[in-house]
Coordinates of C-alpha atoms in Angstrom, one line a residue:
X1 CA -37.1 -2.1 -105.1
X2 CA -33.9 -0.8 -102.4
X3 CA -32.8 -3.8 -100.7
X4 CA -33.7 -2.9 -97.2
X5 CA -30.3 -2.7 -95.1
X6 CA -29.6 0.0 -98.3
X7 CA -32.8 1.7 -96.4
X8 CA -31.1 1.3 -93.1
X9 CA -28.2 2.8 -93.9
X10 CA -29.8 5.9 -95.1
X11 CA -32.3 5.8 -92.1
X12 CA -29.3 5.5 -89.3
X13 CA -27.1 8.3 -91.2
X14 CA -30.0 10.8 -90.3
X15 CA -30.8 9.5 -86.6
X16 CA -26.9 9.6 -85.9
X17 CA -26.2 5.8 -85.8
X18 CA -23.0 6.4 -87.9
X19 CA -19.7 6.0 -87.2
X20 CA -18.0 9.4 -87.3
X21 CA -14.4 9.2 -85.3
X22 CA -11.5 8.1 -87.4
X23 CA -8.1 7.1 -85.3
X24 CA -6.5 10.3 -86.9
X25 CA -9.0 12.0 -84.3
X26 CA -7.3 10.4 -81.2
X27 CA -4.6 12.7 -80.6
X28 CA -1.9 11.5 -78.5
X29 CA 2.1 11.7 -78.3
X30 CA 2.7 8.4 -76.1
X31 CA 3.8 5.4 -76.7
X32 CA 1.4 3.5 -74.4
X33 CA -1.7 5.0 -76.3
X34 CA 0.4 4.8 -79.9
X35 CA 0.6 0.7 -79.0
X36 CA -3.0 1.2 -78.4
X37 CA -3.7 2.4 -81.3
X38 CA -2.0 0.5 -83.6
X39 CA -2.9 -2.5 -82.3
X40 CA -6.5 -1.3 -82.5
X41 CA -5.8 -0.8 -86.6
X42 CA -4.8 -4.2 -86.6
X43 CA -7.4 -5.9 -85.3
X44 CA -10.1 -3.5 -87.2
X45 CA -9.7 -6.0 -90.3
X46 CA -10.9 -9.1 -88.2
X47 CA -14.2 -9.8 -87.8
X48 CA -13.6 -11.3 -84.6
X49 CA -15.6 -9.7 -81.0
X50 CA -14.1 -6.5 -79.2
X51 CA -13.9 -6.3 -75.6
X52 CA -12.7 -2.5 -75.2
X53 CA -12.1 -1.9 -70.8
X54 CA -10.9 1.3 -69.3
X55 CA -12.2 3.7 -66.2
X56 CA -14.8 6.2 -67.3
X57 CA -13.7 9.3 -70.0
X58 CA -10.9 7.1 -71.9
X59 CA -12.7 7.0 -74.8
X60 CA -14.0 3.8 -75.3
X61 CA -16.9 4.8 -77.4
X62 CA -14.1 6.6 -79.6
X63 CA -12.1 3.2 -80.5
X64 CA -15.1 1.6 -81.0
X65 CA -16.0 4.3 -83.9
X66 CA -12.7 4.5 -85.0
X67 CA -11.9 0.7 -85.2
X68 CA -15.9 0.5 -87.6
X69 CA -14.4 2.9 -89.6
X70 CA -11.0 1.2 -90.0
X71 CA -12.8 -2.5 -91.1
X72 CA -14.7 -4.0 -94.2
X73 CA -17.7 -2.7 -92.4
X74 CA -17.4 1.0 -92.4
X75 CA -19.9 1.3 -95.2
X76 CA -22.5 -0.3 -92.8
X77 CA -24.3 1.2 -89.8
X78 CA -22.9 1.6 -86.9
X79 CA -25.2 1.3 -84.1
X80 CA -24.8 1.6 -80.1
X81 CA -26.8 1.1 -77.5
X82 CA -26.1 1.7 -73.6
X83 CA -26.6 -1.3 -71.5
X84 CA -26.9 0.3 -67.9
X85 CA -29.1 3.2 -69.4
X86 CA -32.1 0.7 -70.3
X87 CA -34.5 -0.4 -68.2
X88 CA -34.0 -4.4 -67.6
X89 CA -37.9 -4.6 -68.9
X90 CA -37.4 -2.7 -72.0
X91 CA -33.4 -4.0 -72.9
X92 CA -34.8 -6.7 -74.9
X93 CA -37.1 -5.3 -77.0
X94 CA -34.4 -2.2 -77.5
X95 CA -31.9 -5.1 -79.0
X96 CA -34.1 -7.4 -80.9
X97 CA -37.3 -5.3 -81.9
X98 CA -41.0 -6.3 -81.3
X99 CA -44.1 -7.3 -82.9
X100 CA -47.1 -5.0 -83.0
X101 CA -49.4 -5.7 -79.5
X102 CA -46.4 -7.6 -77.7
X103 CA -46.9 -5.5 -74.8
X104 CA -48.6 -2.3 -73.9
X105 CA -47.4 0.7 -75.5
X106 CA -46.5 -1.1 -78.3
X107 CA -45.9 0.9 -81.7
X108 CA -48.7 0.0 -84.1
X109 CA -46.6 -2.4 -86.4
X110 CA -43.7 -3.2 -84.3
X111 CA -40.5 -2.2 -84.2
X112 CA -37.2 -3.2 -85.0
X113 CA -34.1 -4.1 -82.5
X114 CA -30.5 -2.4 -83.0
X115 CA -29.6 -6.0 -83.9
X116 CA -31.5 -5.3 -86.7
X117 CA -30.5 -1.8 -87.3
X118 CA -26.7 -3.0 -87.2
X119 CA -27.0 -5.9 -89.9
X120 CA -24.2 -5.9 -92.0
X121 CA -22.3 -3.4 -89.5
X122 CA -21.2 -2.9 -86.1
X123 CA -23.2 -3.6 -83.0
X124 CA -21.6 -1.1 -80.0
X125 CA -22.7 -2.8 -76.6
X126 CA -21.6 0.3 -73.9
X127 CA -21.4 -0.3 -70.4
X128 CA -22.2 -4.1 -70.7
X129 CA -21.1 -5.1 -67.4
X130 CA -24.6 -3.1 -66.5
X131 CA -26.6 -5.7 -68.5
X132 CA -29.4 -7.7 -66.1
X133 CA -28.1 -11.7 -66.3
X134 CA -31.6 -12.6 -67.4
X135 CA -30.6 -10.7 -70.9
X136 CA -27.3 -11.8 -70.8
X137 CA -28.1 -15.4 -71.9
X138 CA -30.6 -13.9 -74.6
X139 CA -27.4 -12.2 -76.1
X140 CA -25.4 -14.7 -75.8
X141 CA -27.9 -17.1 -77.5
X142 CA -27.8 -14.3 -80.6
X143 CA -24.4 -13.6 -81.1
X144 CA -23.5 -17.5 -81.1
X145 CA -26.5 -18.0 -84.0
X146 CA -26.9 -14.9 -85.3
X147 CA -30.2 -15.2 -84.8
X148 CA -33.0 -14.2 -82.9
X149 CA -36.8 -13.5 -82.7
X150 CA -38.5 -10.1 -82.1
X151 CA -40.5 -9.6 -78.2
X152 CA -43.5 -11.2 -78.9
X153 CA -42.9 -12.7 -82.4
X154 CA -42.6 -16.4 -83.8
X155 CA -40.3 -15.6 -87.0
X156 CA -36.5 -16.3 -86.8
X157 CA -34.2 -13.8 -88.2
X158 CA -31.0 -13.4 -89.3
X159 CA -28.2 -11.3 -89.0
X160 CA -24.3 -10.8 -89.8
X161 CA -23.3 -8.4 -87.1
X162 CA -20.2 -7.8 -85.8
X163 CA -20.1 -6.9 -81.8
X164 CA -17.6 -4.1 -79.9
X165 CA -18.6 -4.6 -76.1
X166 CA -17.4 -2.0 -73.3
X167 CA -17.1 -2.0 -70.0
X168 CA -15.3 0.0 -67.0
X169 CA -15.8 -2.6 -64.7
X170 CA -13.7 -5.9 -64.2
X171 CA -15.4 -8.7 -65.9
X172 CA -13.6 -11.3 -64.4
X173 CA -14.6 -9.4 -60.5
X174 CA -18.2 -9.7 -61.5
X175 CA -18.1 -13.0 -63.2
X176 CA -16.5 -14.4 -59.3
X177 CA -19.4 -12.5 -58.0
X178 CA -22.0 -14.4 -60.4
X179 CA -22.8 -10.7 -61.8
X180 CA -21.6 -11.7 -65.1
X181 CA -21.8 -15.1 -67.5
X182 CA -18.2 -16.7 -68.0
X183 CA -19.9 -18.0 -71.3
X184 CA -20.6 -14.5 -72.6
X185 CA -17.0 -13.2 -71.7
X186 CA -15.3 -15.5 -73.6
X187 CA -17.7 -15.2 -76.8
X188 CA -17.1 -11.0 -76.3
X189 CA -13.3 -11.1 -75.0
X190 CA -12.1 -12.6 -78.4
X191 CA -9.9 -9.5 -78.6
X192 CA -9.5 -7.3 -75.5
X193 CA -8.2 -3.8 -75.3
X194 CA -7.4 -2.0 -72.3
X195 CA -7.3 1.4 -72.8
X196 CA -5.1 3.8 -70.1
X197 CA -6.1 6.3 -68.2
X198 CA -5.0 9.6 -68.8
X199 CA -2.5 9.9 -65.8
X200 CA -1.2 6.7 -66.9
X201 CA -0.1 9.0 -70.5
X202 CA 0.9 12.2 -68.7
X203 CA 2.5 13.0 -72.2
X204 CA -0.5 13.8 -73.5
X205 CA -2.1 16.4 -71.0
X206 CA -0.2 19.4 -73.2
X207 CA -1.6 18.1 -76.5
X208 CA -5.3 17.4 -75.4
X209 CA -5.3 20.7 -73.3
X210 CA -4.5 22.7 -76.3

């Protein structure tokens, strides 16, 4: 019998949950984005959470690929998921899975959560400063155990995922305005990279227009 995360992977490189920049694909001739960068390498080989901030368009989903591809991991899925895209009634079962008949609509037989998908890998949280603070303390609760239990399900399960958050807004804004959990920023800020703008790397413009 395949072990099952050897199914996984197979499943998520034909529904496009694999990680497919490399840092040889950011092109860039600054320093501020070449610091970026090689800080990003370096940090690739911990296993330690990602915060990756910057305004809309500088790539964040890029890094995140890129820095997957650069650890122990990049033989593992790589799996993202849009927090601000997802209803806050369906966010939960999208991240941990559900049972067959936990709610209507259900998929005969359940489903499994991107937590799930991303065992062994990378789990890409997107736009995170979007995520409803009822969920927040669910994810929080899963990335300090590594556990959790599918909507609707009794059975704990667990996982070795490592988590890249993004966000283009300021945490520490929403956090004052009790928008966002101080708990879960520190647990997701364990490493924090900012990445510029592109008028902030005018050097660039020539390279990326051509």
């Amino acid at each position: 019998f395949r072990p099952f995360k050897r199914f996984l992977g197979l499943a998520n490189k034909y529904v496009g949950m694999m990680a497919t920049y490399q840092f040889e694909d950011i092109l860039c001739v600054s320093d501020k984005m070449n610091k970026v960068i090689e800080y990003a390498r370096t940090v690739a080989h911990s296993t330690a959470s990602i915060l990756i901030t910057g305004e809309s368009g500088t790539g964040k989903e890029i890094f995140a690929q890129a820095i997957h591809n650069a650890s122990e991991r990049r033989h593992a899925c790589f799996v993202a998921i849009n927090c601000g895209a997802i209803s806050p009634s369906l966010i939960e079962s999208e991240l941990f899975g559900y049972e067959e008949g936990a709610f209507t609509g259900a998929v005969k037989g359940g489903r499994i959560g991107k937590f799930e998908m991303a065992n062994g890998g990378t789990l890409f949280l997107d736009e995170i400063g979007d995520m409803p603070m009822e969920m927040q303390i669910k994810l929080l609760r899963a990335i300090q155990e590594g556990q959790f239990c599918r909507v609707g399900g009794s059975d704990v399960i667990s996982v070795d995922v490592r988590i890249i958050a993004a966000t283009n807004k300021n945490l520490e804004e929403e956090i004052k305005e009790n928008r966002f959990r101080l708990d879960l920023f520190y647990r997701i800020n364990v490493v924090a990279i900012r990445l510029p703008a592109l008028r902030e790397r005018k050097e660039d413009i020539a390279l990326l227009a051509h």
